[in-house]
Coordinates of C-alpha atoms in Angstrom, one line a residue:
M1308 CA 20.0 -8.8 22.1
S1309 CA 17.4 -11.2 23.6
I1310 CA 17.9 -15.0 23.3
H1311 CA 14.9 -15.0 21.1
N1312 CA 16.1 -12.6 18.6
K1313 CA 19.6 -14.1 18.7
H1314 CA 18.3 -17.5 17.5
R1315 CA 16.3 -16.2 15.0
R1316 CA 19.4 -14.2 13.4
Q1317 CA 21.5 -17.1 13.7
F1318 CA 19.3 -19.1 11.6
I1319 CA 18.5 -16.6 9.2
K1320 CA 22.2 -16.1 8.8
S1321 CA 23.1 -19.9 8.7
T1322 CA 20.2 -20.8 6.1
G1323 CA 19.5 -17.7 4.2
V1324 CA 15.9 -18.7 4.3
A1325 CA 14.8 -15.2 4.8
G1326 CA 16.2 -14.2 1.4
A1327 CA 13.7 -16.5 -0.3
G1328 CA 11.6 -13.5 -1.6
T1329 CA 9.7 -15.4 -4.0
L1330 CA 7.9 -17.5 -1.5
L1331 CA 4.3 -17.0 -0.8
L1332 CA 5.2 -16.2 2.9
P1333 CA 8.7 -14.5 2.5
N1334 CA 10.6 -13.3 5.7
F1335 CA 8.3 -15.6 7.5
L1336 CA 10.7 -16.0 10.5
S1337 CA 9.8 -12.7 11.9
A1338 CA 6.1 -13.9 12.1
L1339 CA 6.5 -15.7 15.5
S1340 CA 6.7 -12.3 17.4
G1341 CA 2.6 -11.9 17.2
C1342 CA 0.6 -9.1 17.8
A1343 CA -1.9 -8.1 20.6
D1344 CA -5.6 -7.6 19.8
L1345 CA -5.2 -4.5 17.6
S1346 CA -8.8 -3.6 17.9
K1347 CA -7.9 -2.5 21.3
V1348 CA -5.3 -0.2 20.1
T1349 CA -7.1 1.3 17.1
L1350 CA -10.4 3.3 17.4
D1351 CA -13.8 1.5 16.7
G1352 CA -12.1 -1.1 14.7
R1353 CA -10.5 1.3 12.0
R1354 CA -8.6 -0.3 9.3
L1355 CA -6.3 1.0 6.7
V1356 CA -6.2 -0.3 3.0
V1357 CA -3.0 0.6 0.9
I1358 CA -3.4 0.6 -3.0
Q1359 CA 0.2 1.2 -4.6
L1360 CA 0.4 1.8 -8.0
S1361 CA 3.6 0.6 -9.3
G1362 CA 5.4 2.3 -12.2
G1363 CA 4.8 6.0 -11.5
N1364 CA 1.4 7.1 -12.4
D1365 CA 1.0 10.4 -14.4
G1366 CA -0.6 12.5 -11.7
L1367 CA -0.9 15.3 -13.9
N1368 CA -3.0 13.4 -16.3
T1369 CA -5.1 11.9 -13.5
L1370 CA -6.1 15.4 -11.6
I1371 CA -6.0 17.6 -14.6
P1372 CA -5.3 21.4 -14.4
T1373 CA -8.0 22.6 -16.8
G1374 CA -7.5 25.8 -18.6
N1375 CA -3.7 25.8 -17.7
D1376 CA -1.7 26.9 -21.0
I1377 CA 1.5 25.5 -19.5
Y1378 CA 0.2 22.2 -19.2
H1379 CA -1.3 22.2 -22.8
R1380 CA 2.0 23.6 -24.2
S1381 CA 3.9 20.9 -22.3
R1382 CA 1.9 18.1 -23.5
P1383 CA 0.7 18.7 -27.2
N1384 CA -0.2 15.4 -27.6
L1385 CA -0.8 14.1 -24.2
A1386 CA -2.7 16.5 -22.5
V1387 CA -6.3 15.7 -21.9
A1388 CA -8.7 18.5 -23.6
D1389 CA -10.5 20.6 -21.2
N1390 CA -13.8 19.4 -22.7
K1391 CA -13.1 15.8 -22.2
T1392 CA -12.2 16.0 -18.5
L1393 CA -14.6 15.0 -15.7
K1394 CA -14.9 18.6 -14.6
I1395 CA -15.1 19.3 -10.8
T1396 CA -14.0 22.9 -10.3
D1397 CA -13.0 25.8 -12.4
Q1398 CA -9.3 24.6 -12.3
Y1399 CA -9.5 20.8 -12.1
G1400 CA -11.2 17.8 -13.9
F1401 CA -10.4 14.2 -13.7
N1402 CA -9.3 11.9 -16.4
P1403 CA -12.2 10.3 -18.2
S1404 CA -10.5 6.9 -17.6
V1405 CA -11.1 7.3 -13.6
D1406 CA -14.6 8.2 -13.3
V1407 CA -14.7 6.4 -9.8
F1408 CA -12.8 9.6 -8.9
R1409 CA -15.3 11.9 -9.8
W1410 CA -18.1 9.7 -8.2
L1411 CA -16.3 9.6 -4.9
Y1412 CA -15.5 13.5 -5.0
D1413 CA -19.3 14.1 -5.7
E1414 CA -20.1 11.7 -2.9
G1415 CA -17.4 13.6 -0.3
L1416 CA -15.8 10.2 -0.1
L1417 CA -12.3 11.5 -1.7
S1418 CA -9.4 14.0 -0.8
V1419 CA -6.7 14.5 -3.3
V1420 CA -3.5 15.7 -1.8
N1421 CA -1.1 17.2 -4.4
G1422 CA 2.6 17.8 -4.5
V1423 CA 3.5 15.0 -2.4
G1424 CA 7.2 13.9 -2.4
Y1425 CA 10.4 14.1 -0.4
P1426 CA 13.8 16.2 -0.4
N1427 CA 16.2 15.0 -3.1
P1428 CA 14.0 12.7 -4.9
N1429 CA 15.4 9.5 -6.7
R1430 CA 14.1 8.5 -10.2
S1431 CA 14.8 4.9 -9.9
H1432 CA 11.5 2.8 -9.6
F1433 CA 13.0 0.3 -7.1
R1434 CA 14.9 2.9 -4.7
S1435 CA 11.9 5.5 -4.8
M1436 CA 9.5 2.6 -3.9
D1437 CA 12.2 1.5 -1.3
I1438 CA 11.8 5.1 0.1
W1439 CA 8.3 5.1 0.2
Q1440 CA 7.9 1.6 1.9
S1441 CA 10.4 2.2 4.3
A1442 CA 9.4 5.8 5.0
G1443 CA 13.1 6.8 4.8
D1444 CA 14.8 10.0 3.9
G1445 CA 16.6 8.6 0.8
N1446 CA 20.1 9.4 2.3
T1447 CA 20.1 5.8 4.2
E1448 CA 18.7 2.6 3.4
L1449 CA 16.3 1.0 5.8
A1450 CA 15.7 -2.7 6.0
S1451 CA 12.3 -2.3 7.7
G1452 CA 9.0 -0.9 6.3
W1453 CA 6.4 1.7 7.9
V1454 CA 3.7 -0.9 8.3
G1455 CA 5.9 -3.7 9.7
R1456 CA 7.4 -0.9 12.3
Y1457 CA 3.6 0.0 13.1
L1458 CA 3.4 -3.7 14.0
D1459 CA 6.5 -3.5 16.2
A1460 CA 5.1 -0.5 18.1
V1461 CA 1.7 -2.0 18.8
C1462 CA 2.1 -5.8 19.2
K1463 CA 3.0 -7.1 22.5
D1464 CA 2.3 -10.8 22.8
D1465 CA 2.7 -13.9 20.7
S1466 CA -0.3 -14.2 18.4
D1467 CA -0.6 -14.8 14.7
P1468 CA 0.9 -12.5 12.0
Y1469 CA -2.3 -11.7 9.8
K1470 CA -2.6 -8.1 11.6
A1471 CA -1.2 -6.8 8.5
L1472 CA -2.1 -8.4 5.4
Q1473 CA -0.8 -8.1 1.8
V1474 CA -2.9 -9.7 -0.7
G1475 CA -0.7 -11.1 -3.4
I1476 CA 2.0 -13.4 -4.1
K1477 CA 5.0 -11.6 -2.5
L1478 CA 5.3 -9.5 0.8
D1479 CA 6.8 -6.0 -0.1
M1480 CA 9.3 -4.4 2.2
A1481 CA 6.5 -2.1 3.7
L1482 CA 5.1 -4.8 5.7
R1483 CA 8.5 -6.1 7.3
G1484 CA 9.4 -4.8 10.6
E1485 CA 12.3 -4.8 12.5
L1486 CA 10.8 -7.6 15.1
R1487 CA 7.5 -8.4 13.3
T1488 CA 6.3 -8.7 9.9
G1489 CA 3.1 -8.9 7.9
F1490 CA 1.5 -11.9 6.2
S1491 CA 0.8 -12.4 2.4
V1492 CA -2.0 -14.6 1.0
V1493 CA -3.2 -15.1 -2.3
D1494 CA -6.5 -16.7 -1.9
P1495 CA -7.7 -17.5 1.6
S1496 CA -10.1 -20.1 0.2
Q1497 CA -6.9 -22.1 -1.0
H1498 CA -6.0 -24.0 2.5
D1499 CA -2.5 -25.2 1.8
A1500 CA -0.3 -21.9 1.6
I1501 CA 2.8 -23.1 3.1
P1502 CA 5.7 -23.1 1.0
S1503 CA 7.4 -26.2 0.0
I1504 CA 10.6 -25.2 1.9
M1505 CA 8.8 -25.1 5.2
R1506 CA 7.0 -28.4 4.6
D1507 CA 10.3 -30.1 4.1
Q1508 CA 11.5 -28.8 7.4
R1509 CA 9.0 -31.3 9.3
I1510 CA 11.0 -34.1 8.4
D1511 CA 13.7 -32.7 10.5
F1512 CA 11.1 -32.0 13.2
A1513 CA 10.1 -35.7 13.5
Y1514 CA 13.4 -36.4 14.9
G1515 CA 13.2 -34.0 17.7
L1516 CA 15.8 -31.5 16.4
P1517 CA 13.7 -28.6 17.6
A1518 CA 14.4 -29.6 21.2
Q1519 CA 18.1 -29.9 20.6
N1520 CA 18.6 -26.7 18.1
P1521 CA 17.0 -23.3 19.3
A1522 CA 17.1 -21.9 15.9
L1523 CA 15.1 -24.9 14.5
H1524 CA 12.7 -24.6 17.5
Y1525 CA 12.2 -20.9 16.6
L1526 CA 11.6 -22.4 13.0
Y1527 CA 9.2 -24.7 14.0
K1528 CA 7.2 -22.3 16.1
S1529 CA 7.1 -20.1 13.2
V1530 CA 5.5 -22.8 11.0
Q1531 CA 3.0 -23.4 13.7
S1532 CA 2.3 -19.7 13.7
I1533 CA 1.9 -19.3 10.0
Q1534 CA 0.1 -22.6 9.8
S1535 CA -2.7 -21.5 12.4
S1536 CA -3.0 -18.1 10.5
T1537 CA -3.7 -19.9 7.4
D1538 CA -6.3 -22.3 9.0
Y1539 CA -7.9 -19.1 10.4
L1540 CA -8.0 -17.3 7.2
H1541 CA -9.2 -20.3 5.4
E1542 CA -12.0 -20.7 7.9
I1543 CA -13.2 -17.2 8.4
S1544 CA -13.0 -16.5 4.5
K1545 CA -15.9 -19.1 4.3
T1546 CA -18.3 -16.7 6.0
A1547 CA -17.7 -13.9 3.3
D1548 CA -20.8 -13.0 1.4
S1549 CA -20.3 -10.1 -0.9
K1550 CA -23.3 -9.1 -3.1
T1551 CA -21.2 -6.9 -5.4
S1552 CA -20.0 -8.1 -8.9
Y1553 CA -16.1 -7.5 -9.4
P1554 CA -14.5 -7.6 -12.7
S1555 CA -12.3 -10.9 -13.1
T1556 CA -8.7 -9.0 -13.1
P1557 CA -6.2 -9.8 -10.6
F1558 CA -6.5 -6.3 -9.1
S1559 CA -10.1 -6.7 -8.8
R1560 CA -9.9 -10.2 -7.1
K1561 CA -7.4 -8.6 -4.7
L1562 CA -9.6 -6.1 -3.7
K1563 CA -12.5 -8.4 -3.6
T1564 CA -10.4 -10.6 -1.2
V1565 CA -9.9 -7.5 1.2
S1566 CA -13.7 -6.9 1.1
E1567 CA -14.4 -10.4 2.1
L1568 CA -11.9 -10.5 4.8
I1569 CA -13.3 -7.2 6.2
S1570 CA -17.0 -8.5 5.9
S1571 CA -15.8 -11.9 7.6
G1572 CA -14.5 -9.9 10.6
V1573 CA -10.9 -10.9 10.5
D1574 CA -8.8 -8.9 13.1
T1575 CA -6.6 -7.0 10.5
S1576 CA -5.8 -3.3 10.7
I1577 CA -4.0 -2.9 7.6
Y1578 CA -4.3 -4.4 4.0
Y1579 CA -1.9 -3.9 1.3
V1580 CA -2.6 -4.3 -2.4
S1581 CA -0.6 -3.3 -5.4
H1582 CA -1.5 -2.9 -9.1
E1583 CA 1.2 -2.7 -11.9
G1584 CA 1.4 -1.1 -15.3
F1585 CA 2.1 2.8 -15.0
D1586 CA 5.6 3.0 -16.3
S1587 CA 4.2 5.3 -19.5
H1588 CA 7.5 6.0 -21.3
A1589 CA 6.0 5.9 -24.9
N1590 CA 2.8 5.9 -26.4
Q1591 CA 1.3 6.8 -23.2
N1592 CA -2.3 7.6 -24.6
H1593 CA -2.5 4.0 -25.6
F1594 CA -0.3 2.4 -22.9
L1595 CA -2.1 3.5 -19.8
N1596 CA -5.6 2.7 -21.1
W1597 CA -5.7 -0.8 -19.8
P1598 CA -4.1 -0.6 -16.3
L1599 CA -6.3 2.8 -15.7
K1600 CA -9.4 0.7 -16.8
V1601 CA -8.5 -2.1 -14.4
F1602 CA -7.7 0.1 -11.6
N1603 CA -11.1 2.2 -12.2
E1604 CA -13.2 -1.0 -12.2
G1605 CA -11.7 -2.6 -9.4
L1606 CA -11.9 0.5 -7.1
T1607 CA -15.4 1.3 -8.4
A1608 CA -16.4 -2.3 -7.3
F1609 CA -14.3 -2.4 -4.0
T1610 CA -15.6 1.3 -2.7
K1611 CA -19.3 0.5 -3.6
D1612 CA -19.1 -2.8 -1.9
L1613 CA -17.6 -1.4 1.4
R1614 CA -20.3 1.5 1.4
S1615 CA -23.1 -1.0 0.9
S1616 CA -21.9 -3.1 3.8
G1617 CA -21.3 0.0 6.1
A1618 CA -17.6 -0.9 6.1
L1619 CA -16.5 2.3 4.6
D1620 CA -17.3 3.9 7.8
S1621 CA -14.5 2.4 9.4
T1622 CA -12.2 2.1 6.3
L1623 CA -9.5 4.8 5.2
V1624 CA -8.2 3.8 1.7
L1625 CA -4.6 5.4 0.7
V1626 CA -3.9 5.4 -3.1
F1627 CA 0.0 6.3 -4.0
S1628 CA 2.7 5.7 -6.6
E1629 CA 6.3 5.8 -6.1
F1630 CA 6.9 9.2 -8.1
G1631 CA 4.9 11.2 -10.8
R1632 CA 6.1 12.0 -14.3
R1633 CA 7.9 14.7 -15.8
V1634 CA 5.7 18.0 -17.0
E1635 CA 6.8 17.8 -20.6
E1636 CA 6.0 14.8 -22.8
N1637 CA 9.0 13.2 -24.6
A1638 CA 9.5 12.4 -28.1
S1639 CA 8.1 8.8 -27.9
G1640 CA 4.6 10.1 -26.9
G1641 CA 5.2 9.3 -23.1
T1642 CA 6.6 10.8 -20.0
D1643 CA 9.6 10.0 -18.3
H1644 CA 10.2 9.7 -14.5
G1645 CA 9.3 12.5 -12.3
T1646 CA 9.1 13.6 -8.8
A1647 CA 6.1 15.0 -6.9
N1648 CA 2.7 13.5 -7.2
C1649 CA -1.0 13.4 -6.0
V1650 CA -2.1 10.8 -3.4
F1651 CA -5.7 10.0 -2.9
L1652 CA -7.7 9.4 0.5
I1653 CA -11.0 7.6 0.2
G1654 CA -13.2 7.1 3.1
N1655 CA -16.5 8.2 4.8
Q1656 CA -14.7 10.0 7.9
L1657 CA -12.7 12.7 6.0
N1658 CA -12.2 16.2 7.6
R1659 CA -11.4 17.9 4.4
A1660 CA -12.9 16.0 1.3
G1661 CA -12.3 17.3 -2.2
I1662 CA -9.0 19.0 -3.2
Y1663 CA -7.0 19.2 -0.3
N1664 CA -4.4 21.6 -1.9
D1665 CA -3.4 22.9 -5.3
I1666 CA -1.0 21.2 -7.8
P1667 CA 2.5 22.7 -7.8
D1668 CA 3.1 25.8 -9.9
L1669 CA 3.6 24.7 -13.6
S1670 CA 5.7 27.8 -14.1
D1671 CA 8.0 27.0 -11.0
L1672 CA 9.8 23.9 -11.9
D1673 CA 12.8 22.3 -10.5
N1674 CA 14.8 21.1 -13.6
G1675 CA 11.2 20.3 -15.3
D1676 CA 9.7 18.7 -12.5
L1677 CA 7.0 19.7 -10.1
K1678 CA 8.4 20.8 -6.8
Y1679 CA 6.9 18.8 -4.0
S1680 CA 5.3 20.9 -1.1
I1681 CA 4.4 18.0 1.4
D1682 CA 6.5 15.2 2.8
F1683 CA 4.8 11.7 2.0
R1684 CA 5.7 10.9 5.6
Q1685 CA 3.4 13.7 6.6
V1686 CA 0.5 11.4 5.1
Y1687 CA 1.8 8.3 6.8
A1688 CA 2.1 10.3 10.3
T1689 CA -1.5 11.6 9.9
I1690 CA -2.9 8.3 9.3
L1691 CA -0.8 6.8 12.2
D1692 CA -1.8 9.2 14.7
K1693 CA -5.2 10.2 13.8
W1694 CA -6.6 7.0 12.3
L1695 CA -4.6 4.0 13.8
K1696 CA -4.1 5.8 17.0
V1697 CA -0.4 5.1 17.3
D1698 CA 2.7 7.6 17.9
S1699 CA 3.8 8.2 14.4
E1700 CA 7.1 9.4 15.7
V1701 CA 7.7 5.8 17.1
V1702 CA 7.0 4.3 13.7
L1703 CA 8.7 6.8 11.4
K1704 CA 11.5 7.6 13.9
Q1705 CA 11.1 11.4 13.1
K1706 CA 8.2 13.8 14.1
F1707 CA 6.3 15.3 11.1
E1708 CA 3.4 17.7 11.1
N1709 CA 0.1 16.0 10.7
L1710 CA -2.3 17.3 7.8
Q1711 CA -6.2 17.8 8.1
F1712 CA -7.8 15.3 5.7
I1713 CA -8.9 13.4 8.6

């Protein structure tokens, strides 16, 4: 163990600061170990935007198997009528609440990968989300996330921790690496983003304690790193000039922030955004109207914004949820936690736009659930190997076969 990491771990153990998960910049001590210029690592300045639909989006009612009798029998109240879907093929149509997907499909900017999951699926929101964010196998609990380990793999020198950004009030496990971590920001135009616990530490710094205490010295350098990142994002955000009108919802504001940072030229390779409200156990037809409407409006504005600026050529968007829903509706007019689901890839550099593969066979279920055919880590591996140009086996700690959507 290096002296550097030893001091960091001693400080975390003695203060418990890293557990302050509600802070704007949680787990900030890892931020000192910065990143090299990732534009030299990625190809042509490519970037990834991850949109997490928290709660378990009902994939079967997002990409709808039109003309499928089992689908309609299993969901007498929830099935979307064939003539109401946004039809794209003889077999499939999109939910009318997400017409952005039909537009992207028609423009060749969307690839839908079906049957995505993992062995021995977990139906707990928290555990399944941990599995997706850590890229684990579900049998062991990992303390780091796949985006954070991407930073571990490509970052070589001390710099600033905004190479992977989460737009929101918290930093999810996905962005926490073993050595380095990402950065969370709510609004770059708001300058003073340092948590009070970090400002309070400056009292000790004034008395020269960092020089006497290596752990505090590490903390002091971490504060400096985060402050410099905050200053940088604040200044560069002033150059943003989006001509696109976004809705005034929190989700749309997050995407607007991502678009503005991209247009400002910030050196960030991965952006991470979450949208909540997809846990539809009861009255699903009514319950999901709002989160789907918010998602649809936000994604429409975002993709049109990127396309108009030309940034979509170098941007790949991944939309996922921690699991799908069960095939049969329940007695409360909703759907319970399921397993395999569809994920959506959006971009202007797709090798196979459209429906990448068929949905799982509804006549061949696993205890009422869809059987997965594609491990979600294959999606990650493909993005890492082909888009971000880093060895996926190093990041995922295992080799996974690449897919062909890029």
